Tab-separated table of C-alpha atoms in Angstrom:
chain	number	residue	atom	x	y	z
A	129	MET	CA	17.745	13.008	-10.179
A	130	GLY	CA	21.505	12.159	-8.749
A	131	GLY	CA	21.283	9.077	-11.320
A	132	CYS	CA	22.632	5.848	-11.188
A	133	GLN	CA	26.213	5.410	-10.617
A	134	SER	CA	26.920	1.809	-11.342
A	135	SER	CA	26.621	-0.227	-14.455
A	136	SER	CA	24.008	-1.857	-13.728
A	137	CYS	CA	21.432	0.925	-15.128
A	138	PHE	CA	19.987	-0.997	-18.072
A	139	THR	CA	18.366	-4.341	-18.743
A	140	ILE	CA	18.173	-7.644	-21.474
A	141	THR	CA	15.042	-8.946	-21.697
A	142	HIS	CA	14.012	-11.689	-24.045
A	143	PRO	CA	10.207	-11.216	-24.896
A	144	SER	CA	8.616	-13.331	-27.390
A	145	ASP	CA	7.518	-11.492	-30.840
A	146	GLU	CA	3.882	-12.267	-30.112
A	147	ASP	CA	4.512	-10.385	-26.803
A	148	ASP	CA	6.077	-7.881	-28.625
A	149	ARG	CA	3.194	-7.390	-31.006
A	150	GLU	CA	0.643	-7.307	-28.406
A	151	LYS	CA	3.066	-4.944	-26.510
A	152	GLU	CA	3.559	-2.778	-29.752
A	153	LYS	CA	-0.480	-2.285	-30.024
A	154	GLU	CA	-1.125	-1.356	-26.086
A	155	LYS	CA	1.915	1.445	-26.409
A	156	GLU	CA	0.288	2.580	-29.747
A	157	VAL	CA	-3.106	3.118	-28.420
A	158	GLU	CA	-1.436	4.555	-24.746
A	159	ARG	CA	0.697	7.203	-26.602
A	160	GLN	CA	-2.504	8.080	-28.894
A	161	GLU	CA	-4.491	8.496	-25.350
A	162	ILE	CA	-1.654	10.973	-24.561
A	163	GLU	CA	-1.899	13.032	-27.667
A	164	ASP	CA	-5.693	12.935	-27.851
A	165	ALA	CA	-5.909	14.163	-24.229
A	166	PRO	CA	-2.721	16.440	-23.528
A	167	LEU	CA	-4.486	18.050	-20.431
A	168	ARG	CA	-4.674	14.859	-18.567
A	169	TYR	CA	-1.067	15.060	-18.980
A	170	SER	CA	-0.366	18.620	-17.901
A	171	GLU	CA	1.349	19.580	-14.971
A	172	VAL	CA	0.781	18.127	-11.873
A	173	GLY	CA	1.585	18.948	-8.382
A	174	GLY	CA	4.613	20.915	-9.893
A	175	ILE	CA	5.529	18.009	-12.118
A	176	PRO	CA	5.561	19.493	-15.968
A	177	ALA	CA	3.678	17.551	-18.321
A	178	PHE	CA	5.996	14.644	-20.218
A	179	ALA	CA	6.961	16.286	-23.366
A	180	GLU	CA	9.276	16.181	-26.161
A	181	PHE	CA	12.531	17.914	-25.926
A	182	SER	CA	14.262	19.500	-29.015
A	183	LEU	CA	18.244	18.849	-28.810
A	184	SER	CA	19.352	22.183	-28.948
A	185	ASP	CA	17.458	23.007	-25.493
A	186	LEU	CA	18.993	20.052	-23.736
A	187	ARG	CA	22.079	21.013	-25.141
A	188	ALA	CA	21.916	24.674	-23.735
A	189	ALA	CA	20.180	23.005	-20.279
A	190	ALA	CA	23.573	21.221	-20.027
A	191	SER	CA	26.134	24.010	-21.217
A	192	ASN	CA	26.876	21.734	-24.297
A	193	PHE	CA	27.052	18.589	-22.369
A	194	SER	CA	29.964	19.616	-20.602
A	195	PRO	CA	31.862	17.131	-18.333
A	196	GLU	CA	31.470	19.543	-15.081
A	197	PHE	CA	27.421	18.696	-15.639
A	198	ILE	CA	27.862	14.919	-15.416
A	199	VAL	CA	26.531	13.539	-12.055
A	200	SER	CA	26.894	9.839	-12.807
A	201	GLU	CA	28.711	7.815	-15.559
A	202	GLY	CA	27.823	3.887	-16.794
A	203	GLY	CA	30.674	1.498	-17.136
A	204	GLU	CA	31.653	-0.247	-20.192
A	205	LYS	CA	28.632	-2.355	-20.218
A	206	ALA	CA	26.168	0.310	-19.589
A	207	PRO	CA	27.382	3.466	-21.776
A	208	ASN	CA	25.570	5.743	-20.757
A	209	LEU	CA	25.886	9.564	-19.040
A	210	VAL	CA	23.428	11.401	-16.726
A	211	TYR	CA	23.714	14.871	-16.883
A	212	LYS	CA	22.089	17.852	-14.666
A	213	GLY	CA	20.870	20.648	-16.753
A	214	ARG	CA	18.587	23.621	-16.367
A	215	LEU	CA	15.775	24.958	-18.004
A	216	PRO	CA	15.212	28.839	-18.951
A	217	ASP	CA	12.588	28.629	-16.600
A	218	LYS	CA	15.569	28.197	-13.703
A	219	ARG	CA	14.287	24.175	-13.038
A	220	TRP	CA	16.970	22.014	-12.615
A	221	ILE	CA	16.580	18.760	-14.735
A	222	ALA	CA	18.483	15.176	-14.862
A	223	ILE	CA	19.233	14.312	-18.696
A	224	LYS	CA	20.170	10.789	-19.307
A	225	LYS	CA	22.274	10.051	-22.330
A	226	PHE	CA	22.576	6.853	-24.393
A	227	THR	CA	24.472	5.781	-27.543
A	228	ARG	CA	22.087	4.903	-30.478
A	229	MET	CA	23.222	1.142	-30.298
A	230	ALA	CA	21.503	1.463	-27.196
A	231	TRP	CA	18.266	2.058	-28.588
A	232	PRO	CA	18.456	1.410	-32.371
A	233	ASP	CA	14.726	1.593	-33.109
A	234	ALA	CA	14.059	5.501	-32.458
A	235	LYS	CA	10.070	4.425	-32.267
A	236	GLN	CA	10.751	1.898	-29.671
A	237	PHE	CA	12.598	4.439	-27.511
A	238	ALA	CA	9.694	6.912	-28.040
A	239	ASP	CA	7.305	4.520	-27.181
A	240	GLU	CA	9.104	3.172	-24.114
A	241	ALA	CA	9.263	7.036	-22.810
A	242	TRP	CA	5.745	8.193	-23.496
A	243	GLY	CA	4.654	4.739	-21.638
A	244	VAL	CA	7.112	5.723	-18.135
A	245	GLY	CA	6.209	9.578	-19.060
A	246	LYS	CA	2.504	9.042	-18.255
A	247	LEU	CA	3.452	8.089	-14.508
A	248	ARG	CA	3.213	10.527	-11.781
A	249	HIS	CA	3.921	9.864	-8.110
A	250	PRO	CA	5.517	11.722	-5.463
A	251	ARG	CA	7.683	8.877	-4.617
A	252	LEU	CA	9.082	8.531	-8.193
A	253	ALA	CA	11.775	10.902	-9.559
A	254	ASN	CA	9.366	11.469	-12.560
A	255	LEU	CA	10.277	11.192	-16.406
A	256	ILE	CA	9.298	14.477	-17.800
A	257	GLY	CA	10.285	14.147	-21.316
A	258	TYR	CA	12.708	12.776	-23.948
A	259	CYS	CA	14.810	13.430	-27.109
A	260	CYS	CA	15.252	11.721	-30.169
A	261	ASP	CA	17.522	13.137	-32.705
A	262	GLY	CA	19.397	11.306	-35.488
A	263	ASP	CA	21.651	9.328	-33.177
A	264	GLU	CA	21.038	10.754	-30.280
A	265	ARG	CA	18.471	9.390	-27.511
A	266	LEU	CA	17.774	11.253	-24.245
A	267	LEU	CA	15.670	11.013	-21.284
A	268	VAL	CA	14.964	14.055	-18.964
A	269	ALA	CA	13.901	13.674	-15.312
A	270	GLU	CA	13.232	15.550	-12.532
A	271	TYR	CA	16.387	16.410	-10.847
A	272	MET	CA	17.403	15.104	-7.228
A	273	PRO	CA	20.129	17.214	-5.414
A	274	ASN	CA	20.813	14.721	-2.637
A	275	GLU	CA	22.313	11.971	-4.012
A	276	THR	CA	21.699	8.396	-3.722
A	277	LEU	CA	21.057	6.078	-1.273
A	278	ALA	CA	24.108	4.105	-1.659
A	279	ARG	CA	26.146	8.000	-1.221
A	280	HIS	CA	24.358	8.000	2.307
A	281	LEU	CA	24.844	4.074	3.393
A	282	PHE	CA	27.942	3.641	1.791
A	283	HIS	CA	30.396	6.261	1.375
A	284	TRP	CA	28.561	9.024	4.372
A	285	GLU	CA	31.151	11.558	5.385
A	286	LYS	CA	29.647	13.287	8.119
A	287	GLN	CA	26.823	10.553	9.520
A	288	THR	CA	25.082	7.411	8.700
A	289	ILE	CA	21.379	7.164	8.244
A	290	GLU	CA	19.441	6.699	11.306
A	291	TRP	CA	17.234	3.911	11.595
A	292	ALA	CA	13.937	5.867	11.285
A	293	MET	CA	14.848	7.174	8.124
A	294	ARG	CA	16.082	3.619	6.629
A	295	LEU	CA	12.610	2.477	7.266
A	296	ARG	CA	11.218	5.808	5.797
A	297	VAL	CA	13.121	4.674	2.885
A	298	ALA	CA	12.093	1.034	2.489
A	299	LEU	CA	8.197	2.225	3.074
A	300	TYR	CA	8.563	5.002	0.193
A	301	ILE	CA	10.327	2.572	-2.422
A	302	SER	CA	7.764	0.077	-1.742
A	303	GLU	CA	4.922	2.874	-2.342
A	304	ALA	CA	6.518	3.752	-5.717
A	305	LEU	CA	6.666	-0.331	-6.737
A	306	GLU	CA	3.279	-0.543	-5.581
A	307	TYR	CA	2.134	2.146	-7.577
A	308	CYS	CA	4.174	1.158	-10.542
A	309	SER	CA	2.612	-2.202	-10.315
A	310	ASN	CA	-1.218	-0.743	-10.096
A	311	GLU	CA	-0.781	1.544	-13.155
A	312	GLY	CA	1.032	-1.393	-15.214
A	313	ARG	CA	4.263	-0.842	-15.313
A	314	PRO	CA	5.233	-3.724	-12.787
A	315	LEU	CA	8.775	-4.618	-13.825
A	316	TYR	CA	11.809	-2.172	-12.741
A	317	HIS	CA	15.023	-3.367	-14.035
A	318	ASP	CA	17.971	-3.808	-11.690
A	319	LEU	CA	16.598	-2.498	-8.478
A	320	ASN	CA	19.580	-1.610	-6.070
A	321	ALA	CA	20.559	1.407	-3.586
A	322	TYR	CA	22.154	3.621	-6.804
A	323	ARG	CA	18.423	3.773	-7.964
A	324	VAL	CA	17.110	4.953	-5.165
A	325	LEU	CA	17.583	9.310	-4.871
A	326	PHE	CA	17.172	12.002	-2.457
A	327	ASP	CA	15.026	14.874	-3.673
A	328	GLN	CA	15.306	18.628	-2.292
A	329	ASP	CA	13.358	17.752	1.143
A	330	GLY	CA	15.392	14.578	1.157
A	331	ASP	CA	12.648	12.678	0.599
A	332	PRO	CA	13.814	9.228	-0.942
A	333	ARG	CA	12.526	8.627	-4.415
A	334	LEU	CA	12.571	5.842	-7.090
A	335	SER	CA	14.601	6.724	-9.779
A	336	CYS	CA	12.434	6.413	-13.360
A	337	PHE	CA	14.833	5.214	-15.316
A	338	GLY	CA	14.643	1.744	-14.272
A	339	LEU	CA	11.260	1.468	-15.548
A	340	MET	CA	12.721	1.887	-19.118
A	341	LYS	CA	12.810	-1.699	-21.082
A	342	ASN	CA	15.957	-1.706	-22.914
A	343	SER	CA	17.218	-4.520	-24.519
A	344	ARG	CA	20.733	-3.285	-25.619
A	345	ASP	CA	22.322	-1.497	-22.581
A	346	GLY	CA	23.920	-3.924	-20.619
A	347	LYS	CA	22.817	-6.640	-18.632
A	348	SER	CA	19.656	-6.436	-16.239
A	349	TYR	CA	21.944	-7.366	-13.040
A	350	SER	CA	25.473	-6.511	-14.532
A	351	THR	CA	26.998	-5.441	-10.833
A	352	ASN	CA	27.444	-8.893	-9.597
A	353	LEU	CA	25.822	-12.251	-10.450
A	354	ALA	CA	25.336	-12.940	-6.550
A	355	TYR	CA	22.774	-10.587	-6.600
A	356	THR	CA	20.887	-11.790	-9.442
A	357	PRO	CA	17.456	-13.234	-8.780
A	358	PRO	CA	17.611	-17.053	-9.716
A	359	GLU	CA	15.018	-17.340	-11.783
A	360	PHE	CA	16.731	-14.518	-14.169
A	361	MET	CA	19.752	-16.803	-14.676
A	362	ARG	CA	17.693	-19.106	-15.797
A	363	THR	CA	15.221	-17.568	-18.218
A	364	GLY	CA	16.852	-14.115	-18.906
A	365	ARG	CA	13.631	-12.295	-17.997
A	366	VAL	CA	12.668	-9.738	-15.479
A	367	THR	CA	9.539	-10.796	-13.858
A	368	LYS	CA	7.359	-8.764	-10.997
A	369	GLU	CA	8.952	-11.093	-8.807
A	370	SER	CA	12.800	-10.565	-9.591
A	371	VAL	CA	12.016	-6.871	-8.706
A	372	ILE	CA	10.555	-7.968	-5.101
A	373	TYR	CA	13.877	-10.009	-4.868
A	374	SER	CA	15.645	-7.011	-5.875
A	375	TYR	CA	13.869	-4.866	-3.296
A	376	GLY	CA	15.286	-7.715	-0.685
A	377	THR	CA	18.587	-6.907	-1.226
A	378	VAL	CA	17.881	-2.965	-0.650
A	379	LEU	CA	16.247	-4.064	2.616
A	380	LEU	CA	19.877	-5.939	3.029
A	381	ASP	CA	21.767	-2.590	2.517
A	382	LEU	CA	19.682	-0.834	4.724
A	383	LEU	CA	19.811	-3.064	7.431
A	384	SER	CA	23.673	-3.772	7.662
A	385	GLY	CA	25.064	-0.666	5.667
A	386	LYS	CA	26.682	-2.886	3.533
A	387	HIS	CA	26.348	-4.668	0.322
A	388	ILE	CA	25.968	-8.230	1.412
A	389	PRO	CA	25.394	-10.854	-1.037
A	390	PRO	CA	21.941	-12.583	-0.654
A	391	SER	CA	23.086	-16.189	0.273
A	392	HIS	CA	25.586	-15.144	2.927
A	393	ALA	CA	22.860	-12.962	4.659
A	394	LEU	CA	19.962	-16.056	4.460
A	395	ASP	CA	23.060	-18.042	6.143
A	396	VAL	CA	22.860	-15.555	8.766
A	397	ILE	CA	19.491	-15.399	9.260
A	398	ARG	CA	18.433	-19.322	9.265
A	399	GLY	CA	21.266	-19.517	12.128
A	400	LYS	CA	19.004	-16.972	14.027
A	401	ASN	CA	21.945	-14.524	14.040
A	402	THR	CA	19.623	-11.633	12.877
A	403	LEU	CA	21.284	-9.148	14.948
A	404	LEU	CA	24.861	-9.558	13.230
A	405	LEU	CA	23.559	-8.234	10.247
A	406	MET	CA	22.689	-4.737	11.554
A	407	ASP	CA	25.180	-1.677	10.383
A	408	SER	CA	27.393	-1.588	13.705
A	409	HIS	CA	27.494	2.467	13.121
A	410	LEU	CA	23.535	2.343	14.268
A	411	GLU	CA	25.238	1.727	17.766
A	412	GLY	CA	22.317	0.164	18.981
A	413	LYS	CA	19.849	3.089	18.461
A	414	PHE	CA	17.353	0.974	16.937
A	415	SER	CA	14.292	-1.127	18.217
A	416	PRO	CA	15.377	-5.120	17.883
A	417	GLU	CA	11.929	-5.902	17.445
A	418	GLU	CA	11.811	-3.720	14.356
A	419	GLY	CA	15.079	-4.850	13.350
A	420	THR	CA	13.789	-8.544	13.460
A	421	GLU	CA	10.741	-7.663	11.506
A	422	VAL	CA	12.752	-6.295	8.805
A	423	VAL	CA	15.159	-9.158	8.523
A	424	HIS	CA	11.903	-11.202	8.407
A	425	LEU	CA	10.896	-9.301	5.503
A	426	ALA	CA	14.291	-9.245	3.924
A	427	SER	CA	14.055	-13.106	3.386
A	428	ARG	CA	10.800	-13.542	2.533
A	429	CYS	CA	11.725	-11.254	-0.426
A	430	LEU	CA	14.851	-13.449	-1.105
A	431	GLN	CA	13.002	-16.822	-1.193
A	432	TYR	CA	14.188	-19.042	-4.074
A	433	GLU	CA	10.954	-19.421	-5.563
A	434	PRO	CA	9.557	-16.666	-6.726
A	435	LYS	CA	5.603	-17.598	-6.063
A	436	GLU	CA	6.689	-17.651	-2.162
A	437	ARG	CA	7.517	-13.600	-2.335
A	438	PRO	CA	5.526	-10.937	-1.353
A	439	ASN	CA	3.996	-8.560	-3.686
A	440	ALA	CA	4.432	-4.777	-3.633
A	441	ALA	CA	1.367	-4.403	-1.591
A	442	GLU	CA	2.235	-6.740	1.098
A	443	LEU	CA	5.797	-5.003	1.598
A	444	VAL	CA	3.390	-1.695	2.083
A	445	ALA	CA	1.403	-3.123	4.694
A	446	ALA	CA	4.386	-4.823	6.633
A	447	LEU	CA	6.212	-1.198	6.586
A	448	THR	CA	3.819	1.203	7.378
A	449	PRO	CA	3.362	0.109	10.985
A	450	LEU	CA	6.939	0.500	11.543
A	451	GLN	CA	7.271	3.913	10.926
A	452	THR	CA	8.483	6.345	13.908
A	453	LYS	CA	9.136	10.221	13.752
A	454	ARG	CA	6.531	10.602	11.090
A	455	ASP	CA	6.451	13.935	11.914
A	456	VAL	CA	10.242	14.648	11.379
A	457	PRO	CA	10.833	16.027	7.949
A	458	SER	CA	13.189	13.374	5.715
A	459	TYR	CA	15.995	16.490	5.611
A	460	LEU	CA	16.360	16.089	9.258
A	461	LEU	CA	16.805	12.355	9.480
A	462	LEU	CA	18.703	12.622	6.479
A	463	GLY	CA	21.215	15.452	8.184
A	464	ILE	CA	21.149	17.497	5.447
A	465	LYS	CA	19.798	20.965	5.068
A	466	LYS	CA	16.608	21.803	2.947
A	467	GLN	CA	17.238	23.309	-0.474
A	468	GLU	CA	14.723	25.452	-1.906
A	469	GLU	CA	15.477	26.960	-5.187
A	470	ALA	CA	11.948	27.183	-6.732
A	471	PRO	CA	11.501	29.384	-9.810
A	472	PRO	CA	9.719	33.031	-8.550
A	473	SER	CA	5.955	32.771	-9.195
A	474	PRO	CA	4.344	35.080	-11.943
A	475	GLN	CA	2.862	38.163	-11.357
A	476	ARG	CA	-0.321	37.124	-12.840
A	477	PRO	CA	-1.780	33.696	-13.258
A	478	LEU	CA	-0.798	32.106	-16.720
A	479	SER	CA	-3.048	30.392	-19.161
A	480	PRO	CA	-1.900	26.685	-20.408
A	481	LEU	CA	-0.249	28.787	-23.159
A	482	GLY	CA	1.368	31.404	-21.277
A	483	ASP	CA	2.681	28.660	-18.570
A	484	ALA	CA	4.086	26.607	-21.717
A	485	CYS	CA	5.668	29.536	-23.050
A	486	SER	CA	7.302	30.684	-19.696
A	487	ARG	CA	8.969	27.190	-19.593
A	488	MET	CA	9.982	27.122	-23.407
A	489	ASP	CA	8.140	24.047	-23.871
A	490	LEU	CA	7.570	24.247	-27.672
A	491	THR	CA	5.900	20.764	-27.477
A	492	ALA	CA	2.813	21.752	-25.097
A	493	MET	CA	2.615	24.773	-27.108
A	494	HIS	CA	2.097	23.124	-30.211
A	495	GLN	CA	-0.254	20.633	-28.436
A	496	ILE	CA	-2.371	23.735	-27.454
A	497	LEU	CA	-2.368	25.312	-30.596
A	498	VAL	CA	-3.620	22.032	-32.573
A	499	MET	CA	-6.284	21.853	-29.718
A	500	THR	CA	-7.568	25.844	-30.096
A	501	HIS	CA	-7.486	24.921	-33.918
A	502	TYR	CA	-9.088	28.440	-35.544
A	503	LYS	CA	-11.484	29.615	-33.011
A	504	ASP	CA	-9.179	32.830	-32.073
A	505	ASP	CA	-9.945	34.011	-35.823
A	506	GLU	CA	-13.259	34.701	-35.333
A	507	GLY	CA	-13.677	38.491	-36.519
A	508	THR	CA	-10.289	38.435	-37.725
A	509	ASN	CA	-10.171	37.087	-41.226
A	510	GLU	CA	-10.547	39.531	-43.888
A	511	LEU	CA	-11.921	37.639	-46.795
A	512	SER	CA	-12.165	39.598	-50.452
A	513	PHE	CA	-15.473	39.314	-51.875
A	514	GLN	CA	-14.473	37.744	-55.030
A	515	GLU	CA	-15.394	34.673	-56.970
A	516	TRP	CA	-14.502	31.566	-55.567
A	517	THR	CA	-12.089	31.097	-58.356
A	518	GLN	CA	-9.672	27.640	-58.271
A	519	GLN	CA	-7.039	29.940	-57.225
A	520	MET	CA	-9.217	30.377	-53.878
A	521	ARG	CA	-9.624	26.645	-53.542
A	522	ASP	CA	-5.897	25.578	-53.828
A	523	MET	CA	-5.492	28.269	-51.478
A	524	LEU	CA	-7.743	26.735	-48.738
A	525	GLU	CA	-6.211	23.512	-49.506
A	526	ALA	CA	-2.972	24.702	-48.946
A	527	ARG	CA	-3.611	25.477	-45.364
A	528	LYS	CA	-5.375	22.418	-44.965
A	529	ARG	CA	-2.468	20.314	-45.826
A	530	GLY	CA	-0.274	22.912	-43.825
A	531	ASP	CA	-2.984	21.754	-40.700
A	532	ILE	CA	-2.017	18.002	-41.625
A	533	ALA	CA	1.689	18.676	-41.520
A	534	PHE	CA	1.307	20.873	-38.244
A	535	ARG	CA	-0.785	18.538	-36.334
A	536	ASP	CA	1.490	15.484	-37.653
A	537	LYS	CA	4.917	17.637	-36.503
A	538	ASP	CA	5.826	18.089	-40.398
A	539	PHE	CA	6.703	21.649	-39.300
A	540	LYS	CA	9.026	21.876	-42.610
A	541	MET	CA	6.252	21.271	-44.945
A	542	ALA	CA	3.903	23.178	-42.685
A	543	ILE	CA	6.144	25.978	-42.864
A	544	ASP	CA	5.677	25.694	-46.929
A	545	CYS	CA	2.148	24.881	-47.141
A	546	TYR	CA	1.384	27.889	-44.925
A	547	SER	CA	3.617	30.412	-47.167
A	548	GLN	CA	1.571	29.001	-49.942
A	549	PHE	CA	-1.606	30.056	-48.472
A	550	ILE	CA	-0.360	33.681	-47.114
A	551	ASP	CA	1.685	34.456	-50.324
A	552	VAL	CA	-1.951	34.581	-52.036
A	553	GLY	CA	-3.305	37.144	-49.683
A	554	THR	CA	-6.629	36.741	-50.204
A	555	MET	CA	-7.327	35.795	-46.373
A	556	VAL	CA	-5.470	37.043	-43.668
A	557	SER	CA	-5.237	34.168	-40.506
A	558	PRO	CA	-3.550	34.926	-37.130
A	559	THR	CA	-3.850	31.787	-36.098
A	560	VAL	CA	-1.697	30.593	-40.000
A	561	TYR	CA	1.005	33.082	-38.674
A	562	ALA	CA	0.854	31.532	-35.098
A	563	ARG	CA	1.705	27.968	-36.526
A	564	ARG	CA	3.929	28.921	-39.057
A	565	SER	CA	5.723	30.734	-36.303
A	566	LEU	CA	5.979	27.898	-33.995
A	567	SER	CA	6.755	25.744	-36.836
A	568	HIS	CA	9.863	28.087	-37.394
A	569	LEU	CA	10.947	28.013	-34.222
A	570	LEU	CA	10.897	23.986	-33.955
A	571	CYS	CA	12.945	23.994	-36.715
A	572	ASP	CA	15.204	26.459	-35.177
A	573	GLN	CA	14.346	29.682	-37.236
A	574	PRO	CA	13.659	32.226	-34.340
A	575	ASP	CA	14.058	35.305	-36.591
A	576	ALA	CA	11.373	34.037	-39.024
A	577	ALA	CA	9.478	33.313	-35.919
A	578	LEU	CA	9.883	36.442	-34.588
A	579	ARG	CA	8.409	38.097	-37.970
A	580	ASP	CA	5.100	35.811	-37.994
A	581	ALA	CA	4.616	36.345	-34.661
A	582	MET	CA	4.606	40.285	-35.370
A	583	GLN	CA	2.548	39.915	-38.042
A	584	ALA	CA	0.116	37.718	-36.174
A	585	GLN	CA	-0.106	40.697	-33.514
A	586	CYS	CA	-0.490	43.129	-36.796
A	587	VAL	CA	-3.742	41.244	-37.858
A	588	HIS	CA	-5.166	40.671	-34.367
A	589	PRO	CA	-3.512	43.417	-32.090
A	590	GLU	CA	-5.012	41.873	-28.466
A	591	TRP	CA	-4.473	38.796	-29.180
A	592	PRO	CA	-2.209	36.800	-26.288
A	593	THR	CA	-1.191	34.334	-28.327
A	594	ALA	CA	0.576	36.559	-30.750
A	595	PHE	CA	2.511	37.874	-27.646
A	596	TYR	CA	3.287	34.640	-26.524
A	597	MET	CA	4.483	33.526	-29.623
A	598	GLN	CA	6.964	36.742	-29.796
A	599	ALA	CA	7.858	35.905	-26.136
A	600	ALA	CA	9.192	32.700	-27.549
A	601	ALA	CA	10.633	33.423	-30.521
A	602	LEU	CA	12.667	36.119	-28.038
A	603	THR	CA	13.694	33.782	-25.844
A	604	LYS	CA	15.528	31.865	-28.534
A	605	LEU	CA	17.033	34.983	-29.834
A	606	ASP	CA	18.534	34.941	-26.271
A	607	MET	CA	16.612	38.442	-25.661
A	608	HIS	CA	15.195	37.468	-22.273
A	609	ASN	CA	14.420	40.724	-20.990
A	610	ASP	CA	12.104	41.859	-24.097
A	611	ALA	CA	10.553	38.176	-23.816
A	612	ALA	CA	9.594	38.613	-20.074
A	613	ASP	CA	8.263	41.866	-21.471
A	614	MET	CA	6.269	40.334	-23.809
A	615	LEU	CA	5.304	37.425	-21.051
A	616	LYS	CA	3.848	40.167	-19.243
A	617	GLU	CA	1.828	41.934	-21.681
A	618	ALA	CA	0.161	38.782	-22.876
A	619	ALA	CA	-0.607	37.814	-19.005
A	620	ALA	CA	-1.866	41.436	-18.832
A	621	LEU	CA	-4.045	40.676	-22.131
A	622	GLU	CA	-5.211	37.421	-21.100
A	623	GLU	CA	-6.712	39.174	-17.714
A	624	LYS	CA	-8.469	41.702	-19.404
A	625	ARG	CA	-10.216	39.220	-21.545
A	626	GLN	CA	-11.272	37.308	-18.432
A	627	ARG	CA	-12.715	40.478	-17.114
A	628	GLY	CA	-14.564	41.158	-20.462
A	629	ARG	CA	-15.705	37.377	-20.150
A	630	GLY	CA	-16.746	38.083	-16.875
A	631	SER	CA	-18.896	41.570	-17.048
């Protein structure tokens, strides 16, 4: 996403200890649901599954966080940066980087990210991952290549936004707010024109970053107190009604093409001079009736008493009938060229594991291996017919400890335990080799990962997983042509296996 270009990105909230405990329980349940049912959070409509990224992967994507990759910067009160980056599958991403001071509690950061990461909607610039490594705190989102609403409204060079597009922006953002509210995420922090981004089709999206609660990264309304909801000044809390007030300020931006303080706008409205609010650059090319409707809606959003403001569903209902030029693509209304840069489709359809491998989504690969357990070992275990000695029991206990560590993402411990199992040599398990291979990858040991993946192939010569693991290791070793060949080989084996099952 093009990112927030003001210092208003994040928020202070002051929940009570009791609220905190209740939310902590909810988040733990929420996160467990995600981990227990990863397929629910798999790729939807081209949006990748929410995942935990490694710091090395994000460094590589953003060219070691080069200044050339910065797309927006926070101010002194919000010390964070947004970089663009590119994953191995050619997908562009936005990476928001924080100081540790912004999120001192790593678990709180991860829980917040998982909570926002479960949301998926075409009106959002969706969150697709996070990274929490030492002092590093990073969020990863869909990249929006066509700038912010603020840029198109306030800093345009070729043409301003036409009226029909302004109405579309107002509707789409209200739909995003309604979705978030229905999904139990009604609080959006510091909604403003910098938080509205345009995707490759020119469609407006609401930045997911504003859905993150952050208590140590600047103030909720740090741009100018003139735009702050009145109740926030009294309580220091963001409420769902505060979000509607902020949405009202965005409506004023859309009407006027300027950032007008709400108090001034309300004075104009009370004086029944509503047309004075309209952007002169529209040159009268709008319906006065529609303009009056939007002015009325903005004034309702900006009411001093929170209970007198409409909710998100009412905003959607009010704006839907005003839409014109419904069949005209957004990029044409916005006056930009449509950007098309989709990654090439694979020659063969990939399995979930193959898809995760092609995207180098190691977290998704881990989830799939955990779910698969040892079912691919059937018929491949070579167990000697010796007595069940203490040595044998110790070996199986080592594998069990390795499985627990692997499930709990303690990959160094998993490597140690699986090594104890393998070194005894009584039982040969391709799954153990695959699990140890992935553990090596997640510990930045691609050479060892490749050796284990090749060993898994030796034990089970036509096992696609062994080839996928080799492809992932080769990618980490920058041997991309060899990795592509391994992916093709694995996909061919998958296809052969499917044909065998179908016959």
